[in-house]
PDB file of C-alpha atoms in Angstrom:
ATOM      1  CA  MET A  19       0.000   0.000   0.000  1.00  0.00           C
ATOM      2  CA  ARG A  20       1.305   3.429  -0.874  1.00  0.00           C
ATOM      3  CA  LEU A  21       0.361   6.499   1.160  1.00  0.00           C
ATOM      4  CA  LEU A  22      -0.883   9.690  -0.421  1.00  0.00           C
ATOM      5  CA  ARG A  23       1.611  12.556  -0.433  1.00  0.00           C
ATOM      6  CA  SER A  24      -0.616  14.483   1.962  1.00  0.00           C
ATOM      7  CA  THR A  25      -0.637  11.576   4.445  1.00  0.00           C
ATOM      8  CA  ASP A  26       3.139  11.280   4.306  1.00  0.00           C
ATOM      9  CA  LEU A  27       3.545  15.014   4.779  1.00  0.00           C
ATOM     10  CA  ALA A  28       1.053  15.113   7.663  1.00  0.00           C
ATOM     11  CA  LEU A  29       3.045  12.470   9.523  1.00  0.00           C
ATOM     12  CA  ARG A  30       6.352  14.224   8.826  1.00  0.00           C
ATOM     13  CA  VAL A  31       4.957  17.589   9.966  1.00  0.00           C
ATOM     14  CA  LEU A  32       3.663  16.047  13.186  1.00  0.00           C
ATOM     15  CA  MET A  33       7.007  14.352  13.795  1.00  0.00           C
ATOM     16  CA  ARG A  34       8.907  17.561  13.082  1.00  0.00           C
ATOM     17  CA  LEU A  35       6.754  19.536  15.498  1.00  0.00           C
ATOM     18  CA  ALA A  36       7.090  16.827  18.151  1.00  0.00           C
ATOM     19  CA  VAL A  37      10.824  17.494  18.437  1.00  0.00           C
ATOM     20  CA  VAL A  38      10.775  21.298  18.300  1.00  0.00           C
ATOM     21  CA  ALA A  39       8.671  21.966  21.385  1.00  0.00           C
ATOM     22  CA  ASP A  40      10.788  24.986  22.317  1.00  0.00           C
ATOM     23  CA  SER A  41      10.185  26.808  19.022  1.00  0.00           C
ATOM     24  CA  THR A  42       7.279  27.506  16.707  1.00  0.00           C
ATOM     25  CA  PRO A  43       8.317  27.139  13.066  1.00  0.00           C
ATOM     26  CA  THR A  44       6.092  28.651  10.409  1.00  0.00           C
ATOM     27  CA  THR A  45       4.339  26.652   7.745  1.00  0.00           C
ATOM     28  CA  ARG A  46       6.767  28.124   5.229  1.00  0.00           C
ATOM     29  CA  GLN A  47       9.736  26.929   7.309  1.00  0.00           C
ATOM     30  CA  VAL A  48       8.292  23.448   7.696  1.00  0.00           C
ATOM     31  CA  ALA A  49       7.619  23.284   3.940  1.00  0.00           C
ATOM     32  CA  ALA A  50      11.243  24.231   3.272  1.00  0.00           C
ATOM     33  CA  ASP A  51      12.497  21.709   5.846  1.00  0.00           C
ATOM     34  CA  MET A  52      10.451  18.966   4.229  1.00  0.00           C
ATOM     35  CA  ASP A  53      11.272  20.123   0.698  1.00  0.00           C
ATOM     36  CA  VAL A  54       7.627  20.380  -0.366  1.00  0.00           C
ATOM     37  CA  PRO A  55       5.645  23.202  -1.964  1.00  0.00           C
ATOM     38  CA  TYR A  56       4.316  25.741   0.528  1.00  0.00           C
ATOM     39  CA  THR A  57       0.748  25.409  -0.794  1.00  0.00           C
ATOM     40  CA  HIS A  58       0.769  21.657  -0.179  1.00  0.00           C
ATOM     41  CA  ALA A  59       2.148  22.117   3.343  1.00  0.00           C
ATOM     42  CA  ALA A  60      -0.424  24.823   4.081  1.00  0.00           C
ATOM     43  CA  LYS A  61      -3.314  22.512   3.129  1.00  0.00           C
ATOM     44  CA  VAL A  62      -1.951  19.710   5.305  1.00  0.00           C
ATOM     45  CA  VAL A  63      -1.323  22.048   8.252  1.00  0.00           C
ATOM     46  CA  ALA A  64      -4.860  23.419   7.932  1.00  0.00           C
ATOM     47  CA  GLU A  65      -6.270  19.894   8.157  1.00  0.00           C
ATOM     48  CA  LEU A  66      -4.024  19.047  11.120  1.00  0.00           C
ATOM     49  CA  GLN A  67      -5.221  22.213  12.842  1.00  0.00           C
ATOM     50  CA  HIS A  68      -8.853  21.325  12.095  1.00  0.00           C
ATOM     51  CA  LEU A  69      -8.247  17.916  13.706  1.00  0.00           C
ATOM     52  CA  GLY A  70      -6.844  19.596  16.822  1.00  0.00           C
ATOM     53  CA  LEU A  71      -3.402  18.052  16.372  1.00  0.00           C
ATOM     54  CA  VAL A  72      -1.572  21.291  15.576  1.00  0.00           C
ATOM     55  CA  ASP A  73      -1.957  24.801  16.913  1.00  0.00           C
ATOM     56  CA  ALA A  74      -1.277  27.353  14.160  1.00  0.00           C
ATOM     57  CA  ARG A  75      -0.957  31.035  14.990  1.00  0.00           C
ATOM     58  CA  ARG A  76      -0.610  33.807  12.444  1.00  0.00           C
ATOM     59  CA  GLY A  77       1.380  36.995  12.611  1.00  0.00           C
ATOM     60  CA  ARG A  78       4.359  38.113  14.631  1.00  0.00           C
ATOM     61  CA  GLY A  79       5.222  35.506  17.223  1.00  0.00           C
ATOM     62  CA  GLY A  80       3.072  32.981  15.450  1.00  0.00           C
ATOM     63  CA  GLY A  81       3.954  29.576  14.106  1.00  0.00           C
ATOM     64  CA  LEU A  82       3.088  25.928  14.512  1.00  0.00           C
ATOM     65  CA  ALA A  83       3.037  23.859  17.670  1.00  0.00           C
ATOM     66  CA  LEU A  84       2.020  20.289  18.313  1.00  0.00           C
ATOM     67  CA  THR A  85      -0.873  19.955  20.746  1.00  0.00           C
ATOM     68  CA  GLU A  86      -0.968  17.319  23.477  1.00  0.00           C
ATOM     69  CA  ARG A  87      -3.637  15.591  21.414  1.00  0.00           C
ATOM     70  CA  GLY A  88      -1.213  15.639  18.471  1.00  0.00           C
ATOM     71  CA  ARG A  89       1.621  14.066  20.472  1.00  0.00           C
ATOM     72  CA  ALA A  90      -0.694  11.297  21.689  1.00  0.00           C
ATOM     73  CA  ALA A  91      -2.388  10.796  18.313  1.00  0.00           C
ATOM     74  CA  SER A  92      -2.410   7.295  16.883  1.00  0.00           C
ATOM     75  CA  VAL A  93      -0.522   7.014  13.622  1.00  0.00           C
ATOM     76  CA  GLY A  94      -3.290   4.686  12.431  1.00  0.00           C
ATOM     77  CA  ALA A  95      -5.935   7.344  13.104  1.00  0.00           C
ATOM     78  CA  VAL A  96      -3.942  10.017  11.269  1.00  0.00           C
ATOM     79  CA  VAL A  97      -3.399   7.725   8.278  1.00  0.00           C
ATOM     80  CA  ARG A  98      -7.090   6.735   8.192  1.00  0.00           C
ATOM     81  CA  THR A  99      -8.113  10.394   8.270  1.00  0.00           C
ATOM     82  CA  PHE A 100      -5.861  11.450   5.418  1.00  0.00           C
ATOM     83  CA  GLU A 101      -6.287   8.300   3.314  1.00  0.00           C
ATOM     84  CA  GLY A 102     -10.033   8.035   3.761  1.00  0.00           C
ATOM     85  CA  ASP A 103     -11.960   4.821   4.035  1.00  0.00           C
ATOM     86  CA  GLY A 104     -12.139   3.987   0.355  1.00  0.00           C
ATOM     87  CA  ASP A 105     -11.243   0.635  -1.116  1.00  0.00           C
ATOM     88  CA  VAL A 106      -7.704  -0.104  -2.287  1.00  0.00           C
ATOM     89  CA  VAL A 107      -9.049  -0.759  -5.784  1.00  0.00           C
ATOM     90  CA  ASP A 108     -11.898   0.957  -7.602  1.00  0.00           C
ATOM     91  CA  CYS A 109     -14.165  -1.987  -8.388  1.00  0.00           C
ATOM     92  CA  GLU A 110     -17.223   0.206  -8.981  1.00  0.00           C
ATOM     93  CA  GLY A 111     -15.602   2.517 -11.513  1.00  0.00           C
ATOM     94  CA  THR A 112     -16.177   5.675  -9.501  1.00  0.00           C
ATOM     95  CA  GLN A 113     -12.820   7.254 -10.409  1.00  0.00           C
ATOM     96  CA  GLY A 114     -13.315   7.539 -14.145  1.00  0.00           C
ATOM     97  CA  THR A 115     -12.443   3.935 -14.937  1.00  0.00           C
ATOM     98  CA  PRO A 116     -14.913   1.281 -16.050  1.00  0.00           C
ATOM     99  CA  ALA A 117     -16.478  -0.857 -13.330  1.00  0.00           C
ATOM    100  CA  CYS A 118     -14.880  -4.279 -12.972  1.00  0.00           C
ATOM    101  CA  PRO A 119     -16.958  -7.000 -14.651  1.00  0.00           C
ATOM    102  CA  LEU A 120     -16.039  -9.411 -11.830  1.00  0.00           C
ATOM    103  CA  ARG A 121     -17.265  -7.174  -8.984  1.00  0.00           C
ATOM    104  CA  SER A 122     -20.421  -9.160  -8.214  1.00  0.00           C
ATOM    105  CA  GLY A 123     -18.542 -12.380  -7.459  1.00  0.00           C
ATOM    106  CA  CYS A 124     -14.937 -11.414  -6.866  1.00  0.00           C
ATOM    107  CA  ARG A 125     -13.196 -12.227  -3.603  1.00  0.00           C
ATOM    108  CA  LEU A 126     -10.245  -9.902  -4.211  1.00  0.00           C
ATOM    109  CA  ARG A 127     -12.046  -6.810  -2.920  1.00  0.00           C
ATOM    110  CA  GLY A 128     -12.699  -8.431   0.474  1.00  0.00           C
ATOM    111  CA  ALA A 129      -9.141  -9.721   0.736  1.00  0.00           C
ATOM    112  CA  LEU A 130      -7.752  -6.278  -0.054  1.00  0.00           C
ATOM    113  CA  ARG A 131     -10.095  -4.654   2.483  1.00  0.00           C
ATOM    114  CA  GLY A 132      -8.849  -7.094   5.127  1.00  0.00           C
ATOM    115  CA  ALA A 133      -5.233  -6.292   4.263  1.00  0.00           C
ATOM    116  CA  GLN A 134      -5.977  -2.568   4.440  1.00  0.00           C
ATOM    117  CA  GLU A 135      -7.548  -2.916   7.892  1.00  0.00           C
ATOM    118  CA  ALA A 136      -4.568  -4.985   9.075  1.00  0.00           C
ATOM    119  CA  PHE A 137      -2.277  -2.205   7.824  1.00  0.00           C
ATOM    120  CA  PHE A 138      -4.212   0.418   9.793  1.00  0.00           C
ATOM    121  CA  ALA A 139      -4.418  -1.824  12.867  1.00  0.00           C
ATOM    122  CA  ALA A 140      -0.632  -2.243  12.872  1.00  0.00           C
ATOM    123  CA  LEU A 141      -0.329   1.557  13.102  1.00  0.00           C
ATOM    124  CA  ASP A 142      -3.029   2.065  15.742  1.00  0.00           C
ATOM    125  CA  SER A 143      -0.761   1.353  18.720  1.00  0.00           C
ATOM    126  CA  VAL A 144       1.977   3.725  17.531  1.00  0.00           C
ATOM    127  CA  THR A 145       1.719   7.384  18.562  1.00  0.00           C
ATOM    128  CA  ILE A 146       3.359  10.458  17.082  1.00  0.00           C
ATOM    129  CA  GLY A 147       5.405  10.666  20.285  1.00  0.00           C
ATOM    130  CA  ASP A 148       6.644   7.105  19.694  1.00  0.00           C
ATOM    131  CA  LEU A 149       7.851   8.041  16.224  1.00  0.00           C
ATOM    132  CA  VAL A 150      10.296  10.642  17.497  1.00  0.00           C
ATOM    133  CA  ALA A 151      12.071   8.453  20.033  1.00  0.00           C
ATOM    134  CA  GLU A 152      15.783   7.750  19.473  1.00  0.00           C
ATOM    135  CA  PRO A 153      17.259   7.734  16.861  1.00  0.00           C
ATOM    136  CA  THR A 154      14.628   9.672  14.887  1.00  0.00           C
ATOM    137  CA  GLY A 155      14.278  12.713  17.145  1.00  0.00           C
ATOM    138  CA  PRO A 156      17.895  13.855  16.842  1.00  0.00           C
ATOM    139  CA  LEU A 157      17.771  13.315  13.071  1.00  0.00           C
ATOM    140  CA  LEU A 158      14.717  15.552  12.841  1.00  0.00           C
ATOM    141  CA  LEU A 159      16.471  18.207  14.890  1.00  0.00           C
ATOM    142  CA  GLY A 160      19.330  18.111  12.403  1.00  0.00           C
ATOM    143  CA  ILE A 161      17.113  19.087   9.513  1.00  0.00           C
ATOM    144  CA  SER A 162      17.928  22.629   8.571  1.00  0.00           C
ATOM    145  CA  ARG A 163      16.122  24.966   6.267  1.00  0.00           C
ATOM    146  CA  ARG A 164      17.545  25.391   2.822  1.00  0.00           C
ATOM    147  CA  PRO A 165      19.017  28.862   2.316  1.00  0.00           C
ATOM    148  CA  GLY A 166      16.902  31.356   0.470  1.00  0.00           C
ATOM    149  CA  LEU A 167      13.521  29.758   1.124  1.00  0.00           C
ATOM    150  CA  ASP A 168      12.323  32.004   3.945  1.00  0.00           C
TER     151      ASP A 168
END
């Protein structure tokens, strides 16, 4: 299973904020740190804020901070939220492709759904705080902004 770019970025933003508790980087700084477009980071941060995982303040003295809820958040819950609950394959043809002619009697869809749930379940017991334990935390602290992207 491959995660959407927004899911990957959401997890990386949460991890980054989990190790910078003494500072409040801006969305622009986080985007530069993660080497992603600002607009993409801004959309992800807005969703994380809506979920109550990130506190985002505008203006002078503003920036991003991980909430307690964000630190304790289940990785499985974050992934489910960003990935949605759709099937791994589009058997019904809802995404512009023809519906599968085998859909009425195929067992693949159920097997893939079971695998998807097992994937999420494996992530349910892991928190954002767990992800930044040694050796990851110090690596995240070592990420520096690229010059000229402020």
